[in-house]
Amino acid sequence: GEAKCLWELEQGQIYSILLTTGGGLYRYAIGDMVTVTGFYKNLPLLHFLGRQGRSSDIAWVRPTIST
C-alpha cells in the first residue's frame, strides 16, 4: 500500500507503522501492526495488534511480591 499521514487514517482499518525522518529522506518499516479504534482531538487512537511476520519482542511480566 501507500504511506499515509496520521490525519488520513480511517477507523477500523489495520495499518503497519512506517517511521520516517523529518524530511522524509529515510523510511523504516518497524513491523508493528495497529488498528484505529477512534479519534481524540483529530488524532487516531491506535491499538497494537502484533508484529508483522514474526512474534512480538514485548514481554508483559507481572511481578510477584513475597511477604
mmCIF file of C-alpha atoms in Angstrom, residues 20-67:
data_model
loop_
_atom_site.group_PDB
_atom_site.id
_atom_site.type_symbol
_atom_site.label_atom_id
_atom_site.label_comp_id
_atom_site.label_asym_id
_atom_site.label_seq_id
_atom_site.Cartn_x
_atom_site.Cartn_y
_atom_site.Cartn_z
ATOM 1 C CA THR A 20 10.385 8.489 8.650
ATOM 2 C CA THR A 21 12.876 11.240 9.290
ATOM 3 C CA GLY A 22 11.572 14.811 9.472
ATOM 4 C CA GLY A 23 12.426 15.491 5.852
ATOM 5 C CA GLY A 24 11.252 12.068 4.665
ATOM 6 C CA LEU A 25 14.714 11.067 3.433
ATOM 7 C CA TYR A 26 14.752 7.719 5.261
ATOM 8 C CA ARG A 27 11.892 5.295 5.958
ATOM 9 C CA TYR A 28 11.871 2.240 8.206
ATOM 10 C CA ALA A 29 9.053 -0.316 8.494
ATOM 11 C CA ILE A 30 9.207 -1.445 12.126
ATOM 12 C CA GLY A 31 6.754 -4.323 11.599
ATOM 13 C CA ASP A 32 4.140 -3.256 14.171
ATOM 14 C CA MET A 33 0.518 -3.776 13.130
ATOM 15 C CA VAL A 34 -2.098 -1.419 14.618
ATOM 16 C CA THR A 35 -5.774 -0.693 14.168
ATOM 17 C CA VAL A 36 -7.508 2.660 14.605
ATOM 18 C CA THR A 37 -10.088 2.401 17.406
ATOM 19 C CA GLY A 38 -11.284 6.011 17.353
ATOM 20 C CA PHE A 39 -10.055 9.581 17.454
ATOM 21 C CA TYR A 40 -9.148 12.108 20.159
ATOM 22 C CA LYS A 41 -8.888 15.737 19.031
ATOM 23 C CA ASN A 42 -8.443 14.591 15.418
ATOM 24 C CA LEU A 43 -5.585 12.224 16.323
ATOM 25 C CA PRO A 44 -6.107 8.471 15.790
ATOM 26 C CA LEU A 45 -6.213 6.166 18.813
ATOM 27 C CA LEU A 46 -4.132 3.118 17.914
ATOM 28 C CA HIS A 47 -4.418 -0.410 19.300
ATOM 29 C CA PHE A 48 -1.357 -2.648 18.961
ATOM 30 C CA LEU A 49 -2.248 -5.928 17.207
ATOM 31 C CA GLY A 50 1.161 -7.580 16.958
ATOM 32 C CA ARG A 51 4.193 -7.903 14.745
ATOM 33 C CA GLN A 52 4.011 -8.475 11.019
ATOM 34 C CA GLY A 53 5.560 -11.808 10.062
ATOM 35 C CA ARG A 54 7.114 -12.518 13.463
ATOM 36 C CA SER A 55 6.302 -12.646 17.136
ATOM 37 C CA SER A 56 6.380 -9.592 19.371
ATOM 38 C CA ASP A 57 9.539 -8.707 21.252
ATOM 39 C CA ILE A 58 7.484 -7.090 24.005
ATOM 40 C CA ALA A 59 7.206 -9.209 27.156
ATOM 41 C CA TRP A 60 4.457 -8.472 29.665
ATOM 42 C CA VAL A 61 5.660 -9.581 33.084
ATOM 43 C CA ARG A 62 3.558 -9.380 36.226
ATOM 44 C CA PRO A 63 5.858 -9.237 39.241
ATOM 45 C CA THR A 64 5.046 -11.303 42.285
ATOM 46 C CA ILE A 65 5.551 -9.896 45.759
ATOM 47 C CA SER A 66 6.543 -12.266 48.529
ATOM 48 C CA THR A 67 5.802 -11.315 52.112
#
